[in-house]
PDB file of C-alpha atoms in Angstrom:
ATOM      1  CA  VAL G   1      10.637 -14.750  -3.335  1.00  0.00           C
ATOM      2  CA  SER G   2       8.677 -13.147  -6.188  1.00  0.00           C
ATOM      3  CA  ILE G   3       5.114 -12.568  -7.272  1.00  0.00           C
ATOM      4  CA  GLU G   4       3.656 -12.234 -10.756  1.00  0.00           C
ATOM      5  CA  ILE G   5       0.222 -10.637 -10.737  1.00  0.00           C
ATOM      6  CA  PRO G   6      -1.963 -12.009 -13.536  1.00  0.00           C
ATOM      7  CA  ASP G   7      -3.554  -9.828 -16.197  1.00  0.00           C
ATOM      8  CA  SER G   8      -7.034 -10.481 -14.765  1.00  0.00           C
ATOM      9  CA  VAL G   9      -6.227  -8.174 -11.828  1.00  0.00           C
ATOM     10  CA  THR G  10      -7.150  -4.492 -12.037  1.00  0.00           C
ATOM     11  CA  SER G  11      -6.574  -3.307  -8.457  1.00  0.00           C
ATOM     12  CA  ILE G  12      -4.074  -4.038  -5.663  1.00  0.00           C
ATOM     13  CA  GLY G  13      -5.531  -3.399  -2.231  1.00  0.00           C
ATOM     14  CA  TYR G  14      -4.536  -1.433   0.831  1.00  0.00           C
ATOM     15  CA  ASN G  15      -1.534  -3.119   2.535  1.00  0.00           C
ATOM     16  CA  ALA G  16      -1.878  -6.078   0.149  1.00  0.00           C
ATOM     17  CA  PHE G  17       1.819  -7.038   0.239  1.00  0.00           C
ATOM     18  CA  SER G  18       3.069  -4.844   3.079  1.00  0.00           C
ATOM     19  CA  ASP G  19       5.937  -6.128   5.282  1.00  0.00           C
ATOM     20  CA  CYS G  20       6.668  -9.155   3.103  1.00  0.00           C
ATOM     21  CA  ALA G  21      10.194  -9.506   4.449  1.00  0.00           C
ATOM     22  CA  LYS G  22      11.412 -11.927   1.748  1.00  0.00           C
ATOM     23  CA  LEU G  23       9.765 -10.386  -1.303  1.00  0.00           C
ATOM     24  CA  THR G  24      12.408  -9.348  -3.834  1.00  0.00           C
ATOM     25  CA  SER G  25      10.548  -9.123  -7.136  1.00  0.00           C
ATOM     26  CA  VAL G  26       7.055  -8.208  -8.335  1.00  0.00           C
ATOM     27  CA  LYS G  27       5.622  -8.107 -11.849  1.00  0.00           C
ATOM     28  CA  ILE G  28       2.464  -6.011 -12.030  1.00  0.00           C
ATOM     29  CA  ALA G  29       0.329  -6.822 -15.047  1.00  0.00           C
ATOM     30  CA  ASP G  30      -0.680  -4.066 -17.483  1.00  0.00           C
ATOM     31  CA  SER G  31      -4.313  -4.676 -16.530  1.00  0.00           C
ATOM     32  CA  VAL G  32      -3.703  -3.073 -13.111  1.00  0.00           C
ATOM     33  CA  THR G  33      -4.907   0.541 -13.030  1.00  0.00           C
ATOM     34  CA  GLU G  34      -4.866   1.083  -9.287  1.00  0.00           C
ATOM     35  CA  ILE G  35      -2.356   0.393  -6.501  1.00  0.00           C
ATOM     36  CA  ASN G  36      -3.727   1.378  -3.101  1.00  0.00           C
ATOM     37  CA  ALA G  37      -1.997   2.900  -0.072  1.00  0.00           C
ATOM     38  CA  HIS G  38       0.705   0.908   1.728  1.00  0.00           C
ATOM     39  CA  ALA G  39       0.446  -1.878  -0.897  1.00  0.00           C
ATOM     40  CA  PHE G  40       4.187  -2.743  -0.708  1.00  0.00           C
ATOM     41  CA  ASP G  41       5.058  -0.746   2.411  1.00  0.00           C
ATOM     42  CA  GLY G  42       8.002  -2.185   4.332  1.00  0.00           C
ATOM     43  CA  CYS G  43       9.125  -4.776   1.768  1.00  0.00           C
ATOM     44  CA  ALA G  44      12.772  -4.406   2.769  1.00  0.00           C
ATOM     45  CA  LYS G  45      14.257  -6.701   0.129  1.00  0.00           C
ATOM     46  CA  LEU G  46      12.141  -5.595  -2.816  1.00  0.00           C
ATOM     47  CA  ASN G  47      14.522  -4.534  -5.605  1.00  0.00           C
ATOM     48  CA  ASP G  48      12.734  -5.350  -8.836  1.00  0.00           C
ATOM     49  CA  VAL G  49       9.351  -3.886  -9.785  1.00  0.00           C
ATOM     50  CA  LYS G  50       7.819  -4.282 -13.226  1.00  0.00           C
ATOM     51  CA  MET G  51       5.107  -1.631 -13.235  1.00  0.00           C
ATOM     52  CA  SER G  52       1.811  -1.740 -15.075  1.00  0.00           C
ATOM     53  CA  ASN G  53       1.826   0.534 -18.135  1.00  0.00           C
ATOM     54  CA  SER G  54      -1.880   1.298 -17.533  1.00  0.00           C
ATOM     55  CA  LEU G  55      -1.583   2.549 -13.939  1.00  0.00           C
ATOM     56  CA  THR G  56      -3.770   5.607 -13.308  1.00  0.00           C
ATOM     57  CA  SER G  57      -3.651   5.976  -9.503  1.00  0.00           C
ATOM     58  CA  ILE G  58      -1.234   4.949  -6.778  1.00  0.00           C
ATOM     59  CA  GLY G  59      -1.745   5.208  -3.030  1.00  0.00           C
ATOM     60  CA  TYR G  60       0.286   7.150  -0.505  1.00  0.00           C
ATOM     61  CA  TYR G  61       3.090   5.093   1.082  1.00  0.00           C
ATOM     62  CA  ALA G  62       2.550   2.392  -1.558  1.00  0.00           C
ATOM     63  CA  PHE G  63       6.322   1.738  -1.657  1.00  0.00           C
ATOM     64  CA  ARG G  64       7.353   3.350   1.601  1.00  0.00           C
ATOM     65  CA  ASN G  65      10.410   1.868   3.354  1.00  0.00           C
ATOM     66  CA  CYS G  66      11.540  -0.297   0.473  1.00  0.00           C
ATOM     67  CA  PRO G  67      15.265   0.386   1.068  1.00  0.00           C
ATOM     68  CA  SER G  68      16.506  -2.114  -1.549  1.00  0.00           C
ATOM     69  CA  LEU G  69      14.602  -0.520  -4.431  1.00  0.00           C
ATOM     70  CA  THR G  70      17.032   1.300  -6.748  1.00  0.00           C
ATOM     71  CA  TYR G  71      14.883   1.970  -9.829  1.00  0.00           C
ATOM     72  CA  ILE G  72      11.227   2.636 -10.666  1.00  0.00           C
ATOM     73  CA  TRP G  73       9.475   3.341 -13.939  1.00  0.00           C
ATOM     74  CA  LEU G  74       6.132   5.173 -13.933  1.00  0.00           C
ATOM     75  CA  PRO G  75       3.748   5.288 -16.922  1.00  0.00           C
ATOM     76  CA  LYS G  76       2.303   8.294 -18.659  1.00  0.00           C
ATOM     77  CA  THR G  77      -1.200   7.138 -17.662  1.00  0.00           C
ATOM     78  CA  LEU G  78      -0.528   7.918 -13.948  1.00  0.00           C
ATOM     79  CA  LYS G  79      -2.865  10.738 -12.892  1.00  0.00           C
ATOM     80  CA  SER G  80      -3.131  10.776  -9.103  1.00  0.00           C
ATOM     81  CA  VAL G  81      -1.880   9.731  -5.687  1.00  0.00           C
ATOM     82  CA  ASN G  82      -4.910   8.351  -3.854  1.00  0.00           C
ATOM     83  CA  GLY G  83      -5.855   7.574  -0.289  1.00  0.00           C
ATOM     84  CA  GLY G  84      -7.003  10.976   0.939  1.00  0.00           C
ATOM     85  CA  SER G  85      -3.623  11.759   2.480  1.00  0.00           C
ATOM     86  CA  MET G  86      -0.931  14.383   1.937  1.00  0.00           C
ATOM     87  CA  TYR G  87       1.908  11.845   1.966  1.00  0.00           C
ATOM     88  CA  GLY G  88       4.134  10.648  -0.863  1.00  0.00           C
ATOM     89  CA  VAL G  89       4.582   7.212  -2.382  1.00  0.00           C
ATOM     90  CA  PHE G  90       8.294   6.502  -1.817  1.00  0.00           C
ATOM     91  CA  PRO G  91       9.531   7.942   1.535  1.00  0.00           C
ATOM     92  CA  GLY G  92      12.159   5.740   3.140  1.00  0.00           C
ATOM     93  CA  CYS G  93      13.318   4.316  -0.220  1.00  0.00           C
ATOM     94  CA  THR G  94      16.899   5.283   0.608  1.00  0.00           C
ATOM     95  CA  ALA G  95      18.528   3.447  -2.364  1.00  0.00           C
ATOM     96  CA  LEU G  96      16.050   4.698  -4.990  1.00  0.00           C
ATOM     97  CA  GLN G  97      18.198   6.940  -7.174  1.00  0.00           C
ATOM     98  CA  THR G  98      16.632   6.478 -10.606  1.00  0.00           C
ATOM     99  CA  VAL G  99      13.018   7.303 -11.387  1.00  0.00           C
ATOM    100  CA  GLU G 100      11.926   7.206 -14.997  1.00  0.00           C
ATOM    101  CA  LEU G 101       8.766   8.991 -16.047  1.00  0.00           C
ATOM    102  CA  GLU G 102       7.370   7.793 -19.369  1.00  0.00           C
ATOM    103  CA  GLU G 103       7.546  10.234 -22.235  1.00  0.00           C
ATOM    104  CA  GLY G 104       4.007  11.404 -22.911  1.00  0.00           C
ATOM    105  CA  MET G 105       3.158  12.130 -19.280  1.00  0.00           C
ATOM    106  CA  THR G 106       1.485  15.567 -19.179  1.00  0.00           C
ATOM    107  CA  ALA G 107       1.152  16.244 -15.443  1.00  0.00           C
ATOM    108  CA  ILE G 108       3.181  14.978 -12.495  1.00  0.00           C
ATOM    109  CA  PRO G 109       0.609  14.097  -9.800  1.00  0.00           C
ATOM    110  CA  SER G 110       0.424  16.005  -6.545  1.00  0.00           C
ATOM    111  CA  TYR G 111       2.323  14.413  -3.606  1.00  0.00           C
ATOM    112  CA  LEU G 112       3.977  11.754  -5.836  1.00  0.00           C
ATOM    113  CA  PHE G 113       7.583  12.294  -4.615  1.00  0.00           C
ATOM    114  CA  ARG G 114       6.879  14.053  -1.329  1.00  0.00           C
ATOM    115  CA  GLY G 115       9.410  13.010   1.290  1.00  0.00           C
ATOM    116  CA  TYR G 116      11.383  10.854  -1.125  1.00  0.00           C
ATOM    117  CA  PRO G 117      15.177  11.294  -0.887  1.00  0.00           C
ATOM    118  CA  LEU G 118      15.923  11.458  -4.647  1.00  0.00           C
ATOM    119  CA  SER G 119      18.631  13.963  -5.570  1.00  0.00           C
ATOM    120  CA  ALA G 120      17.838  14.377  -9.261  1.00  0.00           C
ATOM    121  CA  ILE G 121      15.141  13.627 -11.782  1.00  0.00           C
ATOM    122  CA  THR G 122      14.569  14.176 -15.476  1.00  0.00           C
ATOM    123  CA  ILE G 123      11.099  15.539 -16.226  1.00  0.00           C
ATOM    124  CA  PRO G 124       9.793  14.557 -19.696  1.00  0.00           C
ATOM    125  CA  ASN G 125       9.320  17.480 -22.091  1.00  0.00           C
ATOM    126  CA  THR G 126       5.684  16.485 -22.474  1.00  0.00           C
ATOM    127  CA  VAL G 127       4.814  17.579 -18.909  1.00  0.00           C
ATOM    128  CA  THR G 128       2.831  20.829 -18.747  1.00  0.00           C
ATOM    129  CA  SER G 129       2.125  21.059 -14.991  1.00  0.00           C
ATOM    130  CA  ILE G 130       3.767  20.044 -11.724  1.00  0.00           C
ATOM    131  CA  GLY G 131       1.232  19.323  -8.996  1.00  0.00           C
ATOM    132  CA  SER G 132       0.923  20.443  -5.389  1.00  0.00           C
ATOM    133  CA  TYR G 133       3.566  19.026  -3.011  1.00  0.00           C
ATOM    134  CA  THR G 134       4.932  16.885  -5.875  1.00  0.00           C
ATOM    135  CA  PHE G 135       8.590  17.204  -4.793  1.00  0.00           C
ATOM    136  CA  SER G 136       8.056  18.721  -1.334  1.00  0.00           C
ATOM    137  CA  GLU G 137      10.570  17.592   1.309  1.00  0.00           C
ATOM    138  CA  SER G 138      12.521  15.585  -1.290  1.00  0.00           C
ATOM    139  CA  GLY G 139      16.284  15.363  -1.632  1.00  0.00           C
ATOM    140  CA  LEU G 140      16.578  17.349  -4.861  1.00  0.00           C
ATOM    141  CA  VAL G 141      19.798  19.313  -5.198  1.00  0.00           C
ATOM    142  CA  SER G 142      18.996  21.047  -8.506  1.00  0.00           C
ATOM    143  CA  ILE G 143      16.121  20.963 -10.947  1.00  0.00           C
ATOM    144  CA  GLU G 144      15.769  22.027 -14.571  1.00  0.00           C
ATOM    145  CA  ILE G 145      12.125  22.294 -15.499  1.00  0.00           C
ATOM    146  CA  PRO G 146      11.472  21.538 -19.177  1.00  0.00           C
ATOM    147  CA  ASP G 147      10.027  24.170 -21.494  1.00  0.00           C
ATOM    148  CA  SER G 148       6.754  22.270 -21.839  1.00  0.00           C
ATOM    149  CA  VAL G 149       5.724  23.235 -18.276  1.00  0.00           C
ATOM    150  CA  THR G 150       3.416  26.223 -17.857  1.00  0.00           C
ATOM    151  CA  SER G 151       2.449  25.945 -14.183  1.00  0.00           C
ATOM    152  CA  ILE G 152       4.240  25.071 -10.924  1.00  0.00           C
ATOM    153  CA  GLY G 153       1.862  23.918  -8.203  1.00  0.00           C
ATOM    154  CA  TYR G 154       1.203  24.903  -4.608  1.00  0.00           C
ATOM    155  CA  ASN G 155       4.098  23.754  -2.385  1.00  0.00           C
ATOM    156  CA  ALA G 156       5.570  21.868  -5.365  1.00  0.00           C
ATOM    157  CA  PHE G 157       9.178  22.119  -4.138  1.00  0.00           C
ATOM    158  CA  SER G 158       8.647  23.377  -0.570  1.00  0.00           C
ATOM    159  CA  ASN G 159      11.128  22.439   2.164  1.00  0.00           C
ATOM    160  CA  CYS G 160      13.645  20.797  -0.165  1.00  0.00           C
ATOM    161  CA  ALA G 161      16.518  21.194   2.283  1.00  0.00           C
ATOM    162  CA  LYS G 162      19.267  20.407  -0.263  1.00  0.00           C
ATOM    163  CA  LEU G 163      17.937  22.335  -3.266  1.00  0.00           C
ATOM    164  CA  THR G 164      20.454  24.962  -4.391  1.00  0.00           C
ATOM    165  CA  SER G 165      19.512  25.731  -8.007  1.00  0.00           C
ATOM    166  CA  VAL G 166      16.375  25.884 -10.142  1.00  0.00           C
ATOM    167  CA  LYS G 167      15.937  26.789 -13.792  1.00  0.00           C
ATOM    168  CA  ILE G 168      12.397  27.884 -14.601  1.00  0.00           C
ATOM    169  CA  PRO G 169      11.810  27.960 -18.374  1.00  0.00           C
ATOM    170  CA  ASP G 170      10.180  30.787 -20.254  1.00  0.00           C
ATOM    171  CA  SER G 171       7.100  28.611 -20.826  1.00  0.00           C
ATOM    172  CA  VAL G 172       6.097  28.975 -17.156  1.00  0.00           C
ATOM    173  CA  THR G 173       3.466  31.669 -16.645  1.00  0.00           C
ATOM    174  CA  GLU G 174       2.336  30.747 -13.113  1.00  0.00           C
ATOM    175  CA  ILE G 175       4.159  29.865  -9.898  1.00  0.00           C
ATOM    176  CA  ASN G 176       1.711  29.039  -7.121  1.00  0.00           C
ATOM    177  CA  ALA G 177       1.882  29.840  -3.396  1.00  0.00           C
ATOM    178  CA  TYR G 178       4.627  28.223  -1.303  1.00  0.00           C
ATOM    179  CA  ALA G 179       6.180  26.677  -4.436  1.00  0.00           C
ATOM    180  CA  PHE G 180       9.747  26.993  -3.093  1.00  0.00           C
ATOM    181  CA  TYR G 181       8.917  27.771   0.537  1.00  0.00           C
ATOM    182  CA  GLY G 182      11.618  26.900   3.045  1.00  0.00           C
ATOM    183  CA  CYS G 183      14.312  25.905   0.521  1.00  0.00           C
ATOM    184  CA  ALA G 184      17.051  27.166   2.830  1.00  0.00           C
ATOM    185  CA  LYS G 185      19.995  26.475   0.462  1.00  0.00           C
ATOM    186  CA  LEU G 186      18.401  27.826  -2.697  1.00  0.00           C
ATOM    187  CA  ASN G 187      20.713  30.530  -4.034  1.00  0.00           C
ATOM    188  CA  ASP G 188      20.354  30.380  -7.815  1.00  0.00           C
ATOM    189  CA  VAL G 189      17.003  30.968  -9.546  1.00  0.00           C
ATOM    190  CA  LYS G 190      16.709  31.441 -13.280  1.00  0.00           C
ATOM    191  CA  MET G 191      13.254  32.962 -13.631  1.00  0.00           C
ATOM    192  CA  SER G 192      10.856  32.561 -16.561  1.00  0.00           C
ATOM    193  CA  ASN G 193      10.646  35.707 -18.686  1.00  0.00           C
ATOM    194  CA  SER G 194       6.945  34.993 -19.339  1.00  0.00           C
ATOM    195  CA  LEU G 195       5.787  34.809 -15.719  1.00  0.00           C
ATOM    196  CA  THR G 196       2.461  36.568 -15.164  1.00  0.00           C
ATOM    197  CA  LYS G 197       1.392  35.275 -11.741  1.00  0.00           C
ATOM    198  CA  ILE G 198       3.281  34.325  -8.586  1.00  0.00           C
ATOM    199  CA  GLY G 199       1.828  33.037  -5.357  1.00  0.00           C
ATOM    200  CA  TYR G 200       2.212  34.452  -1.877  1.00  0.00           C
ATOM    201  CA  ARG G 201       5.162  33.026   0.045  1.00  0.00           C
ATOM    202  CA  ALA G 202       6.401  31.326  -3.125  1.00  0.00           C
ATOM    203  CA  PHE G 203      10.004  31.951  -2.007  1.00  0.00           C
ATOM    204  CA  CYS G 204       9.395  32.501   1.714  1.00  0.00           C
ATOM    205  CA  ASN G 205      12.270  31.540   4.035  1.00  0.00           C
ATOM    206  CA  CYS G 206      14.771  30.949   1.213  1.00  0.00           C
ATOM    207  CA  THR G 207      17.515  32.250   3.451  1.00  0.00           C
ATOM    208  CA  SER G 208      20.391  31.754   0.969  1.00  0.00           C
ATOM    209  CA  LEU G 209      18.783  33.636  -1.892  1.00  0.00           C
ATOM    210  CA  THR G 210      20.717  36.882  -2.567  1.00  0.00           C
ATOM    211  CA  TYR G 211      19.363  37.928  -5.979  1.00  0.00           C
ATOM    212  CA  ILE G 212      16.146  37.630  -7.977  1.00  0.00           C
ATOM    213  CA  TRP G 213      15.163  38.930 -11.425  1.00  0.00           C
ATOM    214  CA  LEU G 214      11.479  39.468 -12.227  1.00  0.00           C
ATOM    215  CA  PRO G 215      10.091  39.942 -15.753  1.00  0.00           C
ATOM    216  CA  LYS G 216       8.005  42.799 -17.094  1.00  0.00           C
ATOM    217  CA  THR G 217       5.178  40.332 -17.750  1.00  0.00           C
ATOM    218  CA  LEU G 218       4.524  39.826 -14.024  1.00  0.00           C
ATOM    219  CA  ASN G 219       1.187  41.427 -13.223  1.00  0.00           C
ATOM    220  CA  SER G 220      -0.253  39.813 -10.076  1.00  0.00           C
ATOM    221  CA  VAL G 221       0.448  38.062  -6.800  1.00  0.00           C
ATOM    222  CA  ILE G 222      -1.951  35.218  -5.981  1.00  0.00           C
ATOM    223  CA  ILE G 223      -2.980  35.792  -2.376  1.00  0.00           C
ATOM    224  CA  ASN G 224      -5.142  34.062   0.244  1.00  0.00           C
ATOM    225  CA  VAL G 225      -3.459  35.900   3.092  1.00  0.00           C
ATOM    226  CA  THR G 226      -1.935  39.336   3.339  1.00  0.00           C
ATOM    227  CA  ASP G 227       1.636  38.374   2.662  1.00  0.00           C
ATOM    228  CA  GLY G 228       4.277  38.818   0.008  1.00  0.00           C
ATOM    229  CA  VAL G 229       6.406  36.485  -2.060  1.00  0.00           C
ATOM    230  CA  PHE G 230       9.782  36.826  -0.282  1.00  0.00           C
ATOM    231  CA  PRO G 231       9.290  37.141   3.507  1.00  0.00           C
ATOM    232  CA  GLY G 232      12.100  35.548   5.483  1.00  0.00           C
ATOM    233  CA  CYS G 233      14.601  35.866   2.593  1.00  0.00           C
ATOM    234  CA  THR G 234      17.134  37.405   4.936  1.00  0.00           C
ATOM    235  CA  ALA G 235      20.031  37.403   2.426  1.00  0.00           C
ATOM    236  CA  LEU G 236      18.041  38.909  -0.458  1.00  0.00           C
ATOM    237  CA  GLN G 237      19.823  42.161  -1.212  1.00  0.00           C
ATOM    238  CA  LYS G 238      19.273  42.649  -4.901  1.00  0.00           C
ATOM    239  CA  VAL G 239      16.001  42.549  -6.829  1.00  0.00           C
ATOM    240  CA  GLU G 240      16.007  43.414 -10.533  1.00  0.00           C
ATOM    241  CA  LEU G 241      12.762  44.403 -12.218  1.00  0.00           C
ATOM    242  CA  GLU G 242      12.851  44.120 -16.005  1.00  0.00           C
ATOM    243  CA  GLU G 243      12.753  47.361 -17.963  1.00  0.00           C
ATOM    244  CA  GLY G 244       9.316  47.589 -19.532  1.00  0.00           C
ATOM    245  CA  MET G 245       7.382  46.646 -16.401  1.00  0.00           C
ATOM    246  CA  THR G 246       4.501  49.100 -16.077  1.00  0.00           C
ATOM    247  CA  ALA G 247       3.035  48.198 -12.703  1.00  0.00           C
ATOM    248  CA  ILE G 248       4.536  46.564  -9.577  1.00  0.00           C
ATOM    249  CA  PRO G 249       1.963  44.024  -8.366  1.00  0.00           C
ATOM    250  CA  SER G 250       0.275  44.443  -5.002  1.00  0.00           C
ATOM    251  CA  TYR G 251       1.890  42.528  -2.082  1.00  0.00           C
ATOM    252  CA  LEU G 252       4.934  41.523  -4.208  1.00  0.00           C
ATOM    253  CA  PHE G 253       7.543  42.664  -1.657  1.00  0.00           C
ATOM    254  CA  TYR G 254       5.345  42.665   1.453  1.00  0.00           C
ATOM    255  CA  GLY G 255       7.540  41.521   4.349  1.00  0.00           C
ATOM    256  CA  CYS G 256      10.668  41.269   2.165  1.00  0.00           C
ATOM    257  CA  PRO G 257      13.788  42.486   4.013  1.00  0.00           C
ATOM    258  CA  ILE G 258      15.445  44.155   0.993  1.00  0.00           C
ATOM    259  CA  SER G 259      16.978  47.507   1.914  1.00  0.00           C
ATOM    260  CA  ALA G 260      16.984  49.073  -1.577  1.00  0.00           C
ATOM    261  CA  ILE G 261      15.482  48.607  -5.019  1.00  0.00           C
ATOM    262  CA  THR G 262      15.649  50.368  -8.389  1.00  0.00           C
ATOM    263  CA  ILE G 263      12.263  50.845  -9.981  1.00  0.00           C
ATOM    264  CA  PRO G 264      12.314  50.927 -13.795  1.00  0.00           C
ATOM    265  CA  ASN G 265      11.293  54.241 -15.352  1.00  0.00           C
ATOM    266  CA  THR G 266       8.612  52.399 -17.311  1.00  0.00           C
ATOM    267  CA  VAL G 267       6.562  51.774 -14.144  1.00  0.00           C
ATOM    268  CA  THR G 268       3.407  53.904 -13.988  1.00  0.00           C
ATOM    269  CA  SER G 269       1.796  52.432 -10.872  1.00  0.00           C
ATOM    270  CA  ILE G 270       2.818  50.803  -7.612  1.00  0.00           C
TER     271      ILE G 270
END
């Protein structure tokens, strides 16, 4: 069973096609700019989606529990996950291994892949920011962030239980709070050498992290609570501060269990 949505349609409503047990294919016209929450939730046989190339917003759980879906393409026009919720779009899509983001996308919307079991993704080199909770609780194993990105959002990769490695390019100047919180297997972080700001608890409870290097450009910790960047990093034994750093930011190592550190002789204030 299939459905072709005509090019007169601009919006697909809440739960519009949810739990259509026999639906296998849907063609969404380029006139559609909005897909609302739960629109295709629970379509267990859905395996072919032709997405609108004008889509600007998509609702939480829009494609939840579509276990036959193996591929999805998302256009550069996509700006937000709507519905007033903190949930992702694709949780329960257990066969979805390939997600293609259109070249030209500049920001990956907050919550888009939260709770989705993908193990890898290629981020276009046109993306400049990764939103809040974008990949939180996903199945990512490693991630290489392209050198177009300047900012990593609040909780962007938090609680990614399988994430072991992340490469943060030198274009990134800001990592927000909780960005990699609770990534228990994360043990390899290549840090940006242009980082100026890092959020509190950005690497909290990364219990496999043994080493971190921090650049001389780092000058502040973004705080809303009195807490550091590395609390709960119980294996973190070596921290290297780049020679040339002149001030160690307030709260940086608050609550961090490191037993020793070498402070560069360029530092003038702590």
